Amino acid sequence: KDLAYAAMGYCIVIPTEPRELADEGINLSHCVGDYIGRVASGECHILFLRRRSTPEQSLVTLQLSGKRICQAQGVNRRNITQQERRFLTHWGKEKDIEIAV
């Protein structure tokens, strides 16, 4: 929960149930649902980047490995926008996380 953050019209949401990962994969048409086992084993963490105004709507899925965001994908595996990158960079500085996407 210490990774949760909100600024610049965006927020980081921490999923708490495996079903949330499966739903995220369905909503964004990518394979994050396949990461449930990796998350359960502690190999990585999955976080959601959402608009502050609609935190319940899928926008971008983030894979956190250690202190590094190594994947960030929107619908149909789209890359993050410049505005999303600015937010993630700001969040990363606040939380000491490298944004490597």
mmCIF file with all atom_site columns, C-alpha atoms in Angstrom:
data_model
loop_
_atom_site.group_PDB
_atom_site.id
_atom_site.type_symbol
_atom_site.label_atom_id
_atom_site.label_alt_id
_atom_site.label_comp_id
_atom_site.label_asym_id
_atom_site.label_entity_id
_atom_site.label_seq_id
_atom_site.pdbx_PDB_ins_code
_atom_site.Cartn_x
_atom_site.Cartn_y
_atom_site.Cartn_z
_atom_site.occupancy
_atom_site.B_iso_or_equiv
_atom_site.pdbx_formal_charge
_atom_site.auth_seq_id
_atom_site.auth_comp_id
_atom_site.auth_asym_id
_atom_site.auth_atom_id
_atom_site.pdbx_PDB_model_num
ATOM 1   C CA . LYS A 1 1   ? 0.000   0.000   0.000   1.00 0.00 ? 1   LYS A CA 1
ATOM 2   C CA . ASP A 1 2   ? 2.963   2.320   0.357   1.00 0.00 ? 2   ASP A CA 1
ATOM 3   C CA . LEU A 1 3   ? 3.108   2.356   -3.462  1.00 0.00 ? 3   LEU A CA 1
ATOM 4   C CA . ALA A 1 4   ? -0.344  3.922   -3.793  1.00 0.00 ? 4   ALA A CA 1
ATOM 5   C CA . TYR A 1 5   ? -0.110  7.467   -5.103  1.00 0.00 ? 5   TYR A CA 1
ATOM 6   C CA . ALA A 1 6   ? -2.219  10.135  -6.767  1.00 0.00 ? 6   ALA A CA 1
ATOM 7   C CA . ALA A 1 7   ? -1.169  13.284  -8.652  1.00 0.00 ? 7   ALA A CA 1
ATOM 8   C CA . MET A 1 8   ? -1.427  14.970  -12.038 1.00 0.00 ? 8   MET A CA 1
ATOM 9   C CA . GLY A 1 9   ? -4.841  13.439  -12.761 1.00 0.00 ? 9   GLY A CA 1
ATOM 10  C CA . TYR A 1 10  ? -3.624  9.842   -12.304 1.00 0.00 ? 10  TYR A CA 1
ATOM 11  C CA . CYS A 1 11  ? -3.335  7.332   -9.485  1.00 0.00 ? 11  CYS A CA 1
ATOM 12  C CA . ILE A 1 12  ? -1.623  4.043   -8.748  1.00 0.00 ? 12  ILE A CA 1
ATOM 13  C CA . VAL A 1 13  ? -4.032  1.326   -7.632  1.00 0.00 ? 13  VAL A CA 1
ATOM 14  C CA . ILE A 1 14  ? -2.783  -1.792  -5.852  1.00 0.00 ? 14  ILE A CA 1
ATOM 15  C CA . PRO A 1 15  ? -4.865  -4.880  -6.718  1.00 0.00 ? 15  PRO A CA 1
ATOM 16  C CA . THR A 1 16  ? -5.650  -7.140  -3.768  1.00 0.00 ? 16  THR A CA 1
ATOM 17  C CA . GLU A 1 17  ? -7.403  -10.105 -5.397  1.00 0.00 ? 17  GLU A CA 1
ATOM 18  C CA . PRO A 1 18  ? -6.321  -12.450 -8.230  1.00 0.00 ? 18  PRO A CA 1
ATOM 19  C CA . ARG A 1 19  ? -9.625  -11.724 -9.979  1.00 0.00 ? 19  ARG A CA 1
ATOM 20  C CA . GLU A 1 20  ? -8.539  -8.092  -10.423 1.00 0.00 ? 20  GLU A CA 1
ATOM 21  C CA . LEU A 1 21  ? -5.558  -9.221  -12.534 1.00 0.00 ? 21  LEU A CA 1
ATOM 22  C CA . ALA A 1 22  ? -7.752  -11.473 -14.642 1.00 0.00 ? 22  ALA A CA 1
ATOM 23  C CA . ASP A 1 23  ? -10.262 -8.652  -15.162 1.00 0.00 ? 23  ASP A CA 1
ATOM 24  C CA . GLU A 1 24  ? -7.469  -6.221  -16.063 1.00 0.00 ? 24  GLU A CA 1
ATOM 25  C CA . GLY A 1 25  ? -6.213  -8.604  -18.749 1.00 0.00 ? 25  GLY A CA 1
ATOM 26  C CA . ILE A 1 26  ? -9.703  -8.953  -20.173 1.00 0.00 ? 26  ILE A CA 1
ATOM 27  C CA . ASN A 1 27  ? -10.373 -5.201  -20.073 1.00 0.00 ? 27  ASN A CA 1
ATOM 28  C CA . LEU A 1 28  ? -7.089  -4.278  -21.760 1.00 0.00 ? 28  LEU A CA 1
ATOM 29  C CA . SER A 1 29  ? -6.725  -7.334  -24.038 1.00 0.00 ? 29  SER A CA 1
ATOM 30  C CA . HIS A 1 30  ? -3.333  -8.418  -22.744 1.00 0.00 ? 30  HIS A CA 1
ATOM 31  C CA . CYS A 1 31  ? -1.927  -11.322 -20.729 1.00 0.00 ? 31  CYS A CA 1
ATOM 32  C CA . VAL A 1 32  ? -1.611  -9.920  -17.183 1.00 0.00 ? 32  VAL A CA 1
ATOM 33  C CA . GLY A 1 33  ? -3.991  -12.634 -15.974 1.00 0.00 ? 33  GLY A CA 1
ATOM 34  C CA . ASP A 1 34  ? -1.169  -15.104 -16.614 1.00 0.00 ? 34  ASP A CA 1
ATOM 35  C CA . TYR A 1 35  ? 0.888   -13.322 -13.931 1.00 0.00 ? 35  TYR A CA 1
ATOM 36  C CA . ILE A 1 36  ? -1.264  -14.424 -10.976 1.00 0.00 ? 36  ILE A CA 1
ATOM 37  C CA . GLY A 1 37  ? 1.192   -17.215 -10.063 1.00 0.00 ? 37  GLY A CA 1
ATOM 38  C CA . ARG A 1 38  ? 4.194   -14.890 -10.325 1.00 0.00 ? 38  ARG A CA 1
ATOM 39  C CA . VAL A 1 39  ? 2.521   -12.340 -8.081  1.00 0.00 ? 39  VAL A CA 1
ATOM 40  C CA . ALA A 1 40  ? 1.478   -15.028 -5.568  1.00 0.00 ? 40  ALA A CA 1
ATOM 41  C CA . SER A 1 41  ? 5.065   -16.321 -5.395  1.00 0.00 ? 41  SER A CA 1
ATOM 42  C CA . GLY A 1 42  ? 6.461   -12.801 -4.880  1.00 0.00 ? 42  GLY A CA 1
ATOM 43  C CA . GLU A 1 43  ? 8.398   -12.847 -8.165  1.00 0.00 ? 43  GLU A CA 1
ATOM 44  C CA . CYS A 1 44  ? 6.818   -9.532  -9.174  1.00 0.00 ? 44  CYS A CA 1
ATOM 45  C CA . HIS A 1 45  ? 3.994   -7.148  -8.352  1.00 0.00 ? 45  HIS A CA 1
ATOM 46  C CA . ILE A 1 46  ? 1.285   -5.861  -10.657 1.00 0.00 ? 46  ILE A CA 1
ATOM 47  C CA . LEU A 1 47  ? -0.004  -2.322  -10.222 1.00 0.00 ? 47  LEU A CA 1
ATOM 48  C CA . PHE A 1 48  ? -2.639  -0.370  -12.110 1.00 0.00 ? 48  PHE A CA 1
ATOM 49  C CA . LEU A 1 49  ? -2.227  3.152   -13.453 1.00 0.00 ? 49  LEU A CA 1
ATOM 50  C CA . ARG A 1 50  ? -5.667  4.760   -13.563 1.00 0.00 ? 50  ARG A CA 1
ATOM 51  C CA . ARG A 1 51  ? -7.200  8.163   -14.107 1.00 0.00 ? 51  ARG A CA 1
ATOM 52  C CA . ARG A 1 52  ? -8.037  9.752   -10.775 1.00 0.00 ? 52  ARG A CA 1
ATOM 53  C CA . SER A 1 53  ? -11.520 10.578  -11.977 1.00 0.00 ? 53  SER A CA 1
ATOM 54  C CA . THR A 1 54  ? -12.249 6.927   -12.889 1.00 0.00 ? 54  THR A CA 1
ATOM 55  C CA . PRO A 1 55  ? -10.037 4.665   -10.734 1.00 0.00 ? 55  PRO A CA 1
ATOM 56  C CA . GLU A 1 56  ? -12.289 1.676   -11.396 1.00 0.00 ? 56  GLU A CA 1
ATOM 57  C CA . GLN A 1 57  ? -11.578 1.764   -15.159 1.00 0.00 ? 57  GLN A CA 1
ATOM 58  C CA . SER A 1 58  ? -8.534  -0.035  -16.552 1.00 0.00 ? 58  SER A CA 1
ATOM 59  C CA . LEU A 1 59  ? -5.967  2.212   -18.236 1.00 0.00 ? 59  LEU A CA 1
ATOM 60  C CA . VAL A 1 60  ? -2.390  0.870   -17.927 1.00 0.00 ? 60  VAL A CA 1
ATOM 61  C CA . THR A 1 61  ? -0.993  -2.226  -16.223 1.00 0.00 ? 61  THR A CA 1
ATOM 62  C CA . LEU A 1 62  ? 2.448   -2.008  -14.599 1.00 0.00 ? 62  LEU A CA 1
ATOM 63  C CA . GLN A 1 63  ? 4.833   -4.833  -13.728 1.00 0.00 ? 63  GLN A CA 1
ATOM 64  C CA . LEU A 1 64  ? 7.101   -4.047  -10.788 1.00 0.00 ? 64  LEU A CA 1
ATOM 65  C CA . SER A 1 65  ? 10.142  -6.284  -10.322 1.00 0.00 ? 65  SER A CA 1
ATOM 66  C CA . GLY A 1 66  ? 12.170  -5.261  -7.317  1.00 0.00 ? 66  GLY A CA 1
ATOM 67  C CA . LYS A 1 67  ? 12.361  -1.467  -7.516  1.00 0.00 ? 67  LYS A CA 1
ATOM 68  C CA . ARG A 1 68  ? 11.885  -1.303  -11.291 1.00 0.00 ? 68  ARG A CA 1
ATOM 69  C CA . ILE A 1 69  ? 8.856   -0.937  -13.552 1.00 0.00 ? 69  ILE A CA 1
ATOM 70  C CA . CYS A 1 70  ? 9.808   -3.265  -16.403 1.00 0.00 ? 70  CYS A CA 1
ATOM 71  C CA . GLN A 1 71  ? 6.472   -3.357  -18.256 1.00 0.00 ? 71  GLN A CA 1
ATOM 72  C CA . ALA A 1 72  ? 3.690   -0.836  -18.777 1.00 0.00 ? 72  ALA A CA 1
ATOM 73  C CA . GLN A 1 73  ? 0.895   -1.649  -21.198 1.00 0.00 ? 73  GLN A CA 1
ATOM 74  C CA . GLY A 1 74  ? -2.461  -0.186  -22.042 1.00 0.00 ? 74  GLY A CA 1
ATOM 75  C CA . VAL A 1 75  ? -5.225  -1.635  -24.144 1.00 0.00 ? 75  VAL A CA 1
ATOM 76  C CA . ASN A 1 76  ? -3.997  -4.053  -26.828 1.00 0.00 ? 76  ASN A CA 1
ATOM 77  C CA . ARG A 1 77  ? -0.449  -3.708  -25.415 1.00 0.00 ? 77  ARG A CA 1
ATOM 78  C CA . ARG A 1 78  ? -0.197  -0.024  -26.347 1.00 0.00 ? 78  ARG A CA 1
ATOM 79  C CA . ASN A 1 79  ? 2.791   1.886   -25.029 1.00 0.00 ? 79  ASN A CA 1
ATOM 80  C CA . ILE A 1 80  ? 2.285   4.549   -22.390 1.00 0.00 ? 80  ILE A CA 1
ATOM 81  C CA . THR A 1 81  ? 1.654   8.128   -23.463 1.00 0.00 ? 81  THR A CA 1
ATOM 82  C CA . GLN A 1 82  ? 4.013   11.007  -22.679 1.00 0.00 ? 82  GLN A CA 1
ATOM 83  C CA . GLN A 1 83  ? 1.563   12.267  -20.038 1.00 0.00 ? 83  GLN A CA 1
ATOM 84  C CA . GLU A 1 84  ? 1.430   8.816   -18.392 1.00 0.00 ? 84  GLU A CA 1
ATOM 85  C CA . ARG A 1 85  ? 5.235   8.643   -18.522 1.00 0.00 ? 85  ARG A CA 1
ATOM 86  C CA . ARG A 1 86  ? 5.516   12.042  -16.787 1.00 0.00 ? 86  ARG A CA 1
ATOM 87  C CA . PHE A 1 87  ? 3.247   10.834  -13.997 1.00 0.00 ? 87  PHE A CA 1
ATOM 88  C CA . LEU A 1 88  ? 5.170   7.553   -13.631 1.00 0.00 ? 88  LEU A CA 1
ATOM 89  C CA . THR A 1 89  ? 8.479   9.413   -13.549 1.00 0.00 ? 89  THR A CA 1
ATOM 90  C CA . HIS A 1 90  ? 7.156   11.681  -10.795 1.00 0.00 ? 90  HIS A CA 1
ATOM 91  C CA . TRP A 1 91  ? 5.784   8.679   -8.849  1.00 0.00 ? 91  TRP A CA 1
ATOM 92  C CA . GLY A 1 92  ? 9.040   6.775   -9.347  1.00 0.00 ? 92  GLY A CA 1
ATOM 93  C CA . LYS A 1 93  ? 11.075  9.623   -7.862  1.00 0.00 ? 93  LYS A CA 1
ATOM 94  C CA . GLU A 1 94  ? 8.732   9.803   -4.869  1.00 0.00 ? 94  GLU A CA 1
ATOM 95  C CA . LYS A 1 95  ? 8.842   6.022   -4.273  1.00 0.00 ? 95  LYS A CA 1
ATOM 96  C CA . ASP A 1 96  ? 12.456  5.334   -5.370  1.00 0.00 ? 96  ASP A CA 1
ATOM 97  C CA . ILE A 1 97  ? 11.365  3.177   -8.307  1.00 0.00 ? 97  ILE A CA 1
ATOM 98  C CA . GLU A 1 98  ? 13.112  3.094   -11.678 1.00 0.00 ? 98  GLU A CA 1
ATOM 99  C CA . ILE A 1 99  ? 10.816  3.511   -14.680 1.00 0.00 ? 99  ILE A CA 1
ATOM 100 C CA . ALA A 1 100 ? 12.430  1.303   -17.327 1.00 0.00 ? 100 ALA A CA 1
ATOM 101 C CA . VAL A 1 101 ? 9.742   1.404   -20.002 1.00 0.00 ? 101 VAL A CA 1
#
